[in-house]
Each structure stands twice: as C-alpha cells, then as structure tokens.
Short mmCIF file of C-alpha atoms (C1' of nucleotides) in Angstrom, two decimals:
data_model
loop_
_atom_site.label_atom_id
_atom_site.label_comp_id
_atom_site.label_asym_id
_atom_site.label_seq_id
_atom_site.Cartn_x
_atom_site.Cartn_y
_atom_site.Cartn_z
CA MET C 1 23.29 -84.36 -74.69
CA PHE C 2 21.84 -87.40 -72.95
CA ALA C 3 22.19 -91.00 -73.16
CA ILE C 4 19.31 -93.28 -74.01
CA GLY C 5 18.60 -93.65 -70.24
CA LYS C 6 18.23 -90.11 -69.48
CA ALA C 7 16.26 -89.53 -72.40
CA SER C 8 13.87 -92.10 -71.31
CA GLN C 9 13.53 -90.67 -67.94
CA LYS C 10 12.83 -86.97 -69.34
CA SER C 11 10.61 -88.15 -72.19
CA GLY C 12 8.73 -90.97 -70.23
CA VAL C 13 9.24 -93.45 -72.80
CA HIS C 14 10.85 -96.78 -71.68
CA ILE C 15 14.34 -97.35 -73.51
CA GLU C 16 12.98 -100.56 -75.37
CA THR C 17 10.06 -98.56 -76.81
CA ILE C 18 12.33 -95.71 -77.86
CA ARG C 19 14.64 -98.23 -79.67
CA TYR C 20 11.58 -99.82 -81.03
CA TYR C 21 10.35 -96.21 -82.33
CA GLU C 22 13.81 -95.71 -84.19
CA ARG C 23 13.52 -99.11 -85.69
CA GLU C 24 10.20 -98.49 -87.00
CA GLY C 25 11.25 -95.07 -88.52
CA LEU C 26 9.00 -93.06 -86.27
CA VAL C 27 11.81 -90.84 -84.76
CA PRO C 28 15.26 -90.67 -86.19
CA LYS C 29 18.12 -92.68 -84.73
CA PRO C 30 20.25 -89.72 -82.97
CA ASP C 31 23.99 -89.37 -83.15
CA ARG C 32 26.56 -91.36 -81.43
CA SER C 33 29.28 -90.72 -78.81
CA ALA C 34 32.82 -91.97 -79.73
CA ALA C 35 32.35 -95.43 -77.88
CA GLY C 36 28.98 -95.94 -79.89
CA ARG C 37 26.54 -94.81 -77.70
CA HIS C 38 23.29 -92.83 -78.82
CA LEU C 39 23.27 -89.18 -77.46
CA TYR C 40 19.73 -87.28 -77.33
CA THR C 41 19.27 -83.54 -77.92
CA ALA C 42 16.55 -81.76 -76.07
CA ASP C 43 14.75 -81.50 -79.54
CA GLU C 44 14.76 -85.31 -79.90
CA ILE C 45 13.57 -85.68 -76.27
CA ALA C 46 10.75 -83.21 -76.95
CA LYS C 47 9.81 -85.43 -80.17
CA LEU C 48 9.76 -88.35 -77.88
CA ARG C 49 7.55 -86.81 -75.36
CA PHE C 50 5.35 -85.64 -78.25
CA VAL C 51 4.95 -89.36 -79.28
CA LYS C 52 4.17 -90.41 -75.72
CA ARG C 53 1.42 -87.86 -75.41
CA CYS C 54 -0.17 -88.91 -78.46
CA ARG C 55 0.08 -92.43 -77.65
CA ASP C 56 -1.66 -91.86 -74.48
CA LEU C 57 -4.32 -90.00 -76.42
CA GLY C 58 -5.02 -93.19 -78.39
CA PHE C 59 -3.28 -92.00 -81.73
CA PRO C 60 -1.72 -94.84 -83.79
CA MET C 61 1.60 -94.79 -84.92
CA SER C 62 0.93 -94.28 -88.15
CA ILE C 63 -1.18 -90.84 -87.47
CA ILE C 64 1.72 -89.81 -85.11
CA GLN C 65 4.18 -90.21 -88.03
CA THR C 66 1.87 -87.78 -90.05
CA LEU C 67 1.77 -85.34 -87.03
CA LEU C 68 5.27 -85.06 -86.75
CA SER C 69 5.76 -84.58 -90.37
CA LEU C 70 3.14 -81.60 -90.23
CA ASN C 71 4.86 -80.10 -87.15
CA ASP C 72 8.39 -80.19 -89.16
CA GLU C 73 6.53 -78.53 -92.10
CA GLN C 74 5.46 -75.41 -90.67
CA GLY C 75 2.74 -73.52 -92.05
CA ARG C 76 -1.26 -74.73 -92.39
CA SER C 77 -0.82 -77.72 -90.49
CA CYS C 78 -3.39 -76.77 -87.78
CA LYS C 79 -6.29 -77.40 -89.84
CA GLU C 80 -5.22 -80.80 -90.56
CA VAL C 81 -4.32 -81.39 -87.20
CA LYS C 82 -7.70 -80.46 -85.96
CA SER C 83 -9.31 -82.65 -88.46
CA MET C 84 -7.40 -85.87 -87.07
CA ALA C 85 -7.87 -84.81 -83.60
CA GLU C 86 -11.70 -84.78 -84.50
CA ASP C 87 -11.47 -88.29 -86.23
CA GLN C 88 -9.70 -89.47 -83.18
CA LEU C 89 -12.57 -88.00 -81.03
CA VAL C 90 -15.15 -89.94 -83.09
CA ALA C 91 -13.14 -93.32 -82.81
CA ILE C 92 -12.93 -92.68 -78.87
CA ASN C 93 -16.74 -92.07 -78.79
CA ALA C 94 -17.39 -95.08 -80.65
CA LYS C 95 -15.21 -97.19 -78.30
CA ILE C 96 -16.87 -95.79 -75.40
CA GLU C 97 -20.41 -96.38 -76.84
CA SER C 98 -19.63 -100.11 -77.53
CA LEU C 99 -18.26 -100.63 -74.09
CA GLU C 100 -21.28 -99.11 -72.44
CA ARG C 101 -23.41 -101.58 -74.40
CA LEU C 102 -20.90 -104.39 -73.49
CA ARG C 103 -21.23 -103.16 -69.60
CA ALA C 104 -25.05 -103.35 -69.69
CA ALA C 105 -25.30 -106.75 -71.36
CA LEU C 106 -22.79 -108.11 -68.62
CA GLN C 107 -24.65 -106.55 -66.06
CA SER C 108 -27.69 -107.98 -66.96
CA LEU C 109 -26.10 -111.47 -67.35
CA SER C 110 -24.27 -111.23 -64.13
CA ALA C 111 -27.68 -110.27 -62.37
CA SER C 112 -29.34 -113.31 -63.71
CA CYS C 113 -26.62 -115.56 -62.04
CA ASP C 114 -27.65 -116.35 -58.67
CA GLU C 115 -25.81 -118.22 -56.40
CA GLY C 116 -27.76 -121.58 -55.42
CA THR C 117 -28.69 -122.90 -58.66
CA SER C 118 -27.59 -126.05 -60.19
CA SER C 119 -26.68 -124.98 -63.67
CA CYS C 120 -25.44 -121.36 -64.42
CA PRO C 121 -28.03 -118.96 -66.53
CA MET C 122 -25.35 -116.93 -67.72
CA LEU C 123 -23.49 -119.75 -69.20
CA ASP C 124 -26.68 -121.16 -70.62
CA SER C 125 -27.61 -117.80 -72.35
CA LEU C 126 -24.23 -117.55 -73.78
CA MET C 127 -24.13 -121.00 -75.12
CA SER C 128 -27.91 -120.88 -76.48
CA GLU C 129 -28.79 -120.18 -80.09
CA ALA C 130 -30.94 -117.25 -79.31
CA PRO C 131 -29.31 -115.22 -76.43
CA THR C 132 -31.08 -113.52 -73.92
CA VAL C 133 -29.09 -110.21 -74.15
CA PRO C 134 -28.28 -108.36 -77.09
CA LEU C 135 -24.58 -107.49 -78.16
CA MET U 1 -22.64 -132.67 -89.43
CA PHE U 2 -21.40 -129.44 -90.67
CA ALA U 3 -18.14 -128.54 -92.66
CA ILE U 4 -15.96 -125.50 -91.32
CA GLY U 5 -17.61 -123.05 -93.63
CA LYS U 6 -21.03 -123.84 -92.32
CA ALA U 7 -19.63 -124.09 -88.62
CA SER U 8 -18.35 -120.60 -89.30
CA GLN U 9 -21.67 -119.33 -90.56
CA LYS U 10 -23.76 -120.76 -87.94
CA SER U 11 -21.46 -119.60 -84.86
CA GLY U 12 -20.42 -116.36 -86.40
CA VAL U 13 -16.67 -117.12 -86.05
CA HIS U 14 -14.51 -116.73 -88.99
CA ILE U 15 -12.90 -120.15 -90.49
CA GLU U 16 -9.25 -118.88 -89.92
CA THR U 17 -10.21 -117.88 -86.24
CA ILE U 18 -11.79 -121.38 -85.64
CA ARG U 19 -8.75 -122.99 -86.81
CA TYR U 20 -6.71 -120.54 -84.46
CA TYR U 21 -8.75 -121.62 -81.45
CA GLU U 22 -8.21 -125.24 -82.44
CA ARG U 23 -4.57 -124.76 -82.67
CA GLU U 24 -4.44 -123.03 -79.48
CA GLY U 25 -6.54 -125.71 -77.54
CA LEU U 26 -9.47 -123.62 -76.64
CA VAL U 27 -11.84 -125.71 -78.51
CA PRO U 28 -10.96 -129.28 -79.18
CA LYS U 29 -10.55 -130.27 -83.04
CA PRO U 30 -13.53 -132.11 -84.49
CA ASP U 31 -13.72 -135.40 -86.42
CA ARG U 32 -12.88 -135.88 -89.86
CA SER U 33 -14.65 -137.20 -92.92
CA ALA U 34 -12.97 -139.66 -95.16
CA ALA U 35 -11.41 -137.17 -97.20
CA GLY U 36 -9.90 -135.47 -94.14
CA ARG U 37 -12.45 -132.41 -93.55
CA HIS U 38 -13.31 -131.37 -90.29
CA LEU U 39 -16.84 -132.13 -89.43
CA TYR U 40 -18.63 -130.10 -86.71
CA THR U 41 -21.50 -131.31 -84.42
CA ALA U 42 -24.13 -129.15 -83.22
CA ASP U 43 -22.56 -129.09 -79.58
CA GLU U 44 -19.34 -127.86 -81.19
CA ILE U 45 -20.95 -125.27 -82.97
CA ALA U 46 -22.60 -123.90 -79.88
CA LYS U 47 -19.33 -123.94 -78.10
CA LEU U 48 -17.83 -121.76 -81.07
CA ARG U 49 -21.07 -119.52 -80.43
CA PHE U 50 -20.12 -119.32 -76.86
CA VAL U 51 -16.43 -118.30 -77.32
CA LYS U 52 -17.76 -115.52 -79.94
CA ARG U 53 -19.93 -114.11 -77.35
CA CYS U 54 -17.43 -113.95 -74.60
CA ARG U 55 -14.82 -112.51 -76.92
CA ASP U 56 -17.77 -109.77 -77.95
CA LEU U 57 -18.24 -109.25 -73.96
CA GLY U 58 -14.30 -108.61 -73.87
CA PHE U 59 -13.23 -111.66 -72.03
CA PRO U 60 -9.56 -112.95 -72.86
CA MET U 61 -9.11 -116.32 -74.18
CA SER U 62 -7.68 -117.42 -70.92
CA ILE U 63 -10.77 -116.82 -68.83
CA ILE U 64 -13.05 -118.16 -71.81
CA GLN U 65 -10.98 -121.52 -71.26
CA THR U 66 -11.93 -121.37 -67.70
CA LEU U 67 -15.70 -120.68 -68.48
CA LEU U 68 -15.84 -123.61 -70.88
CA SER U 69 -14.29 -125.99 -68.31
CA LEU U 70 -16.79 -124.78 -65.81
CA ASN U 71 -19.50 -125.24 -68.09
CA ASP U 72 -18.50 -128.85 -68.76
CA GLU U 73 -17.96 -129.30 -64.90
CA GLN U 74 -21.54 -129.04 -64.16
CA GLY U 75 -22.06 -128.35 -60.43
CA ARG U 76 -21.45 -124.93 -58.49
CA SER U 77 -20.05 -122.94 -61.29
CA CYS U 78 -22.70 -120.24 -61.09
CA LYS U 79 -20.96 -118.26 -58.38
CA GLU U 80 -17.49 -118.59 -59.83
CA VAL U 81 -18.71 -117.42 -63.18
CA LYS U 82 -20.43 -114.50 -61.54
CA SER U 83 -17.35 -113.65 -59.98
CA MET U 84 -15.30 -113.71 -63.17
CA ALA U 85 -18.24 -111.63 -64.81
CA GLU U 86 -17.81 -109.04 -61.95
CA ASP U 87 -13.95 -108.65 -62.58
CA GLN U 88 -14.65 -108.17 -66.00
CA LEU U 89 -17.17 -105.59 -65.39
CA VAL U 90 -14.61 -103.53 -63.20
CA ALA U 91 -12.24 -103.75 -66.01
CA ILE U 92 -14.64 -102.32 -68.42
CA ASN U 93 -15.42 -99.52 -66.13
CA ALA U 94 -11.71 -98.65 -65.83
CA LYS U 95 -11.60 -98.74 -69.69
CA ILE U 96 -14.54 -96.41 -69.95
CA GLU U 97 -13.20 -94.02 -67.36
CA SER U 98 -9.90 -93.80 -68.96
CA LEU U 99 -11.44 -93.20 -72.29
CA GLU U 100 -13.65 -90.42 -71.01
CA ARG U 101 -10.44 -88.61 -69.48
CA LEU U 102 -9.11 -89.17 -73.08
CA ARG U 103 -11.79 -87.65 -74.61
CA ALA U 104 -11.87 -84.62 -72.31
CA ALA U 105 -8.08 -84.02 -73.07
CA LEU U 106 -8.60 -84.17 -76.89
CA GLN U 107 -11.54 -82.00 -76.90
CA SER U 108 -9.93 -79.27 -74.97
CA LEU U 109 -6.58 -79.51 -77.18
CA SER U 110 -8.78 -79.65 -80.47
CA ALA U 111 -10.71 -76.54 -79.21
CA SER U 112 -7.60 -74.42 -78.70
CA CYS U 113 -6.80 -75.41 -82.33
CA ASP U 114 -7.82 -72.56 -84.53
CA GLU U 115 -7.59 -72.35 -88.30
CA GLY U 116 -5.85 -69.32 -89.14
CA THR U 117 -2.82 -69.40 -87.08
CA SER U 118 0.51 -70.12 -88.35
CA SER U 119 1.78 -72.73 -85.70
CA CYS U 120 -0.54 -75.32 -83.98
CA PRO U 121 -1.42 -74.74 -80.50
CA MET U 122 -2.27 -78.49 -80.11
CA LEU U 123 0.81 -79.56 -81.62
CA ASP U 124 2.85 -77.10 -79.45
CA SER U 125 1.17 -78.28 -76.21
CA LEU U 126 2.12 -81.66 -76.95
CA MET U 127 5.66 -80.85 -77.67
CA SER U 128 6.15 -78.76 -74.68
CA GLU U 129 7.62 -79.73 -71.50
CA ALA U 130 4.62 -78.83 -69.36
CA PRO U 131 1.49 -79.75 -71.10
CA THR U 132 -1.70 -77.48 -71.14
CA VAL U 133 -3.85 -80.38 -70.60
CA PRO U 134 -3.78 -83.41 -67.91
CA LEU U 135 -3.51 -86.86 -69.08
"C1'" DT K 1 -17.66 -136.49 -118.45
"C1'" DT K 2 -15.32 -132.91 -118.24
"C1'" DT K 3 -14.74 -128.48 -116.51
"C1'" DT K 4 -15.39 -124.67 -113.88
"C1'" DG K 5 -15.25 -122.65 -109.45
"C1'" DC K 6 -16.06 -123.00 -104.76
"C1'" DT K 7 -14.42 -124.97 -100.52
"C1'" DC K 8 -11.36 -126.96 -97.70
"C1'" DC K 9 -6.39 -128.58 -95.94
"C1'" DT K 10 -1.51 -127.29 -93.69
"C1'" DG K 11 1.89 -124.24 -92.78
"C1'" DT K 12 4.09 -119.98 -92.15
"C1'" DA K 13 4.35 -115.05 -91.77
"C1'" DG K 14 2.34 -110.44 -90.86
"C1'" DT K 15 -0.52 -107.12 -87.67
"C1'" DC K 16 0.15 -103.56 -83.48
"C1'" DG K 17 2.72 -101.79 -79.81
"C1'" DC K 18 5.34 -102.92 -77.26
"C1'" DT K 19 8.22 -106.05 -73.72
"C1'" DA K 20 11.86 -109.39 -72.43
"C1'" DC K 21 15.81 -111.44 -72.45
"C1'" DA K 22 20.76 -112.80 -73.69
"C1'" DA K 23 25.53 -111.89 -74.53
"C1'" DG K 24 28.62 -108.70 -74.51
"C1'" DA K 25 31.02 -103.76 -73.91
"C1'" DG K 26 31.51 -99.42 -71.62
"C1'" DC K 27 31.30 -96.27 -67.93
"C1'" DT K 28 31.43 -94.49 -62.97
"C1'" DA K 29 31.89 -94.76 -58.18
"C1'" DT K 30 34.47 -96.42 -54.33
"C1'" DA T 1 41.23 -102.52 -59.54
"C1'" DT T 2 36.42 -103.83 -58.83
"C1'" DA T 3 31.91 -104.08 -58.51
"C1'" DG T 4 27.91 -102.78 -60.56
"C1'" DC T 5 25.04 -99.95 -63.28
"C1'" DT T 6 24.22 -98.46 -68.22
"C1'" DC T 7 24.61 -99.41 -73.03
"C1'" DT T 8 24.88 -102.07 -77.28
"C1'" DT T 9 22.73 -105.38 -81.07
"C1'" DG T 10 19.82 -109.02 -82.12
"C1'" DT T 11 16.15 -112.00 -81.54
"C1'" DA T 12 11.64 -113.93 -79.97
"C1'" DG T 13 7.22 -113.42 -77.34
"C1'" DC T 14 2.98 -111.23 -76.14
"C1'" DG T 15 -2.77 -111.58 -77.52
"C1'" DA T 16 -6.17 -112.56 -80.82
"C1'" DC T 17 -6.31 -112.63 -84.94
"C1'" DT T 18 -5.45 -112.19 -90.31
"C1'" DA T 19 -3.66 -113.09 -94.77
"C1'" DC T 20 -1.54 -115.43 -97.87
"C1'" DA T 21 0.66 -119.81 -100.69
"C1'" DG T 22 0.22 -124.23 -102.69
"C1'" DG T 23 -2.38 -128.02 -103.04
"C1'" DA T 24 -6.49 -131.46 -102.77
"C1'" DG T 25 -11.36 -132.11 -103.09
"C1'" DC T 26 -15.93 -131.94 -104.28
"C1'" DA T 27 -20.69 -130.27 -106.42
"C1'" DA T 28 -23.00 -128.53 -110.29
"C1'" DA T 29 -23.25 -127.17 -115.06
"C1'" DA T 30 -22.26 -127.83 -120.13
#
DNA sequence: TTTTGCTCCTGTAGTCGCTACAAGAGCTAT
DNA sequence: ATAGCTCTTGTAGCGACTACAGGAGCAAAA
C-alpha cells in the first residue's frame, strides 16, 4: 500500500492529476488510512500507469474509460480495442497531414519575407482577401 | 459597414469567436449603430481574416497580438515577423515528430492485437510495468 | 399593419485535461 | 520537540473557444 506521492512516482502521473482522474471518475478513489490518507494498491497503480500510457498515445479520457471497462470485463475485448486503436491511428494521421500542410504554408510565407523591405509580404498576404498561400 | 453576421461570413470567424476576441482585446470593439449594434468596416474585417489565418497556421493568440501590433507599427517589422514564423515552424516540426513516434507505437501495439485471443496483448502491454513499446 | 422569423445584444457557464494555490493536518527524521 | 516534508479539501486559472438563456430589434410577407 502506497501513499499518493509514491503512487505518483510509480505511475508517472502527477499527484494533482491523479486526484483529477478520481474526481472525474476515470479511476476509483482508493481506500484510506486511519488518518484519512488515500492508500494505493499495486493494481490501482497499474491502472494509473495504463491511463498515462493511453494519454501519451493521444487517447482522450472518454476512450480510456471504455478501454478500462473492456479490460475489467475480460472476454472478447481485443477486437474492440483494436478497432479503437485504429480509429486513433486515423485521427493521428489526419493531424500529421494537417500539420504538414501548415508547415508548407508557413515555409512559403516565411521564405517570401526578406529583411530589407519596408512592408512585410507575409503580413500583407495574411491580411489580403485572396491569400498567396493555401491553407 | 457590416453587421456582425456579415463580418463573420466575410472573415470566416464565428460570431461568438469574434465577440470573444473583442472581449480579450485581441481586436478592438467596432462602433455601433443607433440601435446599439456593432458595425464592422472593411479594415476591421481584414483584421479578423488575418487573425483567422494566423490561428489556422497554429499561432497562439499572444503571438497574433504581437503580429497585429507589428503590422500597425509599419517599419522594420519583417525581420521580427520572419523570426516568429520560424519559431512556429520549429514548434510544428516538433509536433509532427512526436505524432510520428506515437503512430509507430500505436501501430505496433495494434498489430500485436489479434482477434481470437481471450486477453488483449495491447491492454496487457499498456498495463504492465515494462511496456513492449517505447513512447 | 401586424406578424413571423431571423439577427443581434449581454452575460454566464461549459468544454478538455490538466495545473496552481491556499490553508490546514499529519507524518518522519533529527 | 521541532523542522520540514507530505497529505487533505476546495477553488480558480489556463487557452481558445462554444453554447446557451433571455431579451431587443429589424425586414419582409400576409
């Protein structure tokens, strides 16, 4: 049994964030010591670590909630998990593509921006009705 | 002179978002008609369009505020603008790389997840102390 | 002219995923 | 005993919106 500081260290989730997850019902509030402190079991810490990894993978909390319940459920969870992972992959790919388009636009605007000129081509383009760069 | 609905249409910024920008002081509140409605000039609409384009390029509001003031200032703004654009490019590249790492991790986890098995390798890996996939 | 239905106004609260702070109680090491 | 860390609850803030509620105004059809 570990206090919240240890649980935070072992899971990699900040103390404040653990409390936030508990408030939001993403993970259950653990039992307490006589003095009213939360005490975490190894299982509860594993759950926190799971949440952290999923967040790092870009899953929103609502999806993580579902994943946690699939995990508790045992059984034919794998198919659903895989499909959620694939949805997430699609979302990540979309984000990457949109950032790449953005980068191209910014690079082209930035390249037009030379040092000596009195007005700024980049600002002018962004202000104009028909921009020189597609977004 | 255009009412807020037209200004929204012409700039591509949602009405509520225009009001939000005005509340935050990013753009000035326009003059009013006799009946108390905001009336937007072409210039004010251009400013809104500028803010929209910058937001689409991923600039935060604080940077946009600086860009707007550089634009008003006239003069040797171009160099500073270019440097801000380059900072933004660095940030975008970092985001793209981190998303690509994420994608690799998710793909590898998802690939391990086959349909028939009773427990889910992906969930197991995410729950375990030493994960099979680097983040 | 009245009525219908759109637009506009202000103000407030909600979103997501935290993060920070305050004021107090408890626990541990010297 | 004391110093200094850790824990508790509660609340407010972040960025960039978005979504109401409740009311006023305005333009065009009947």
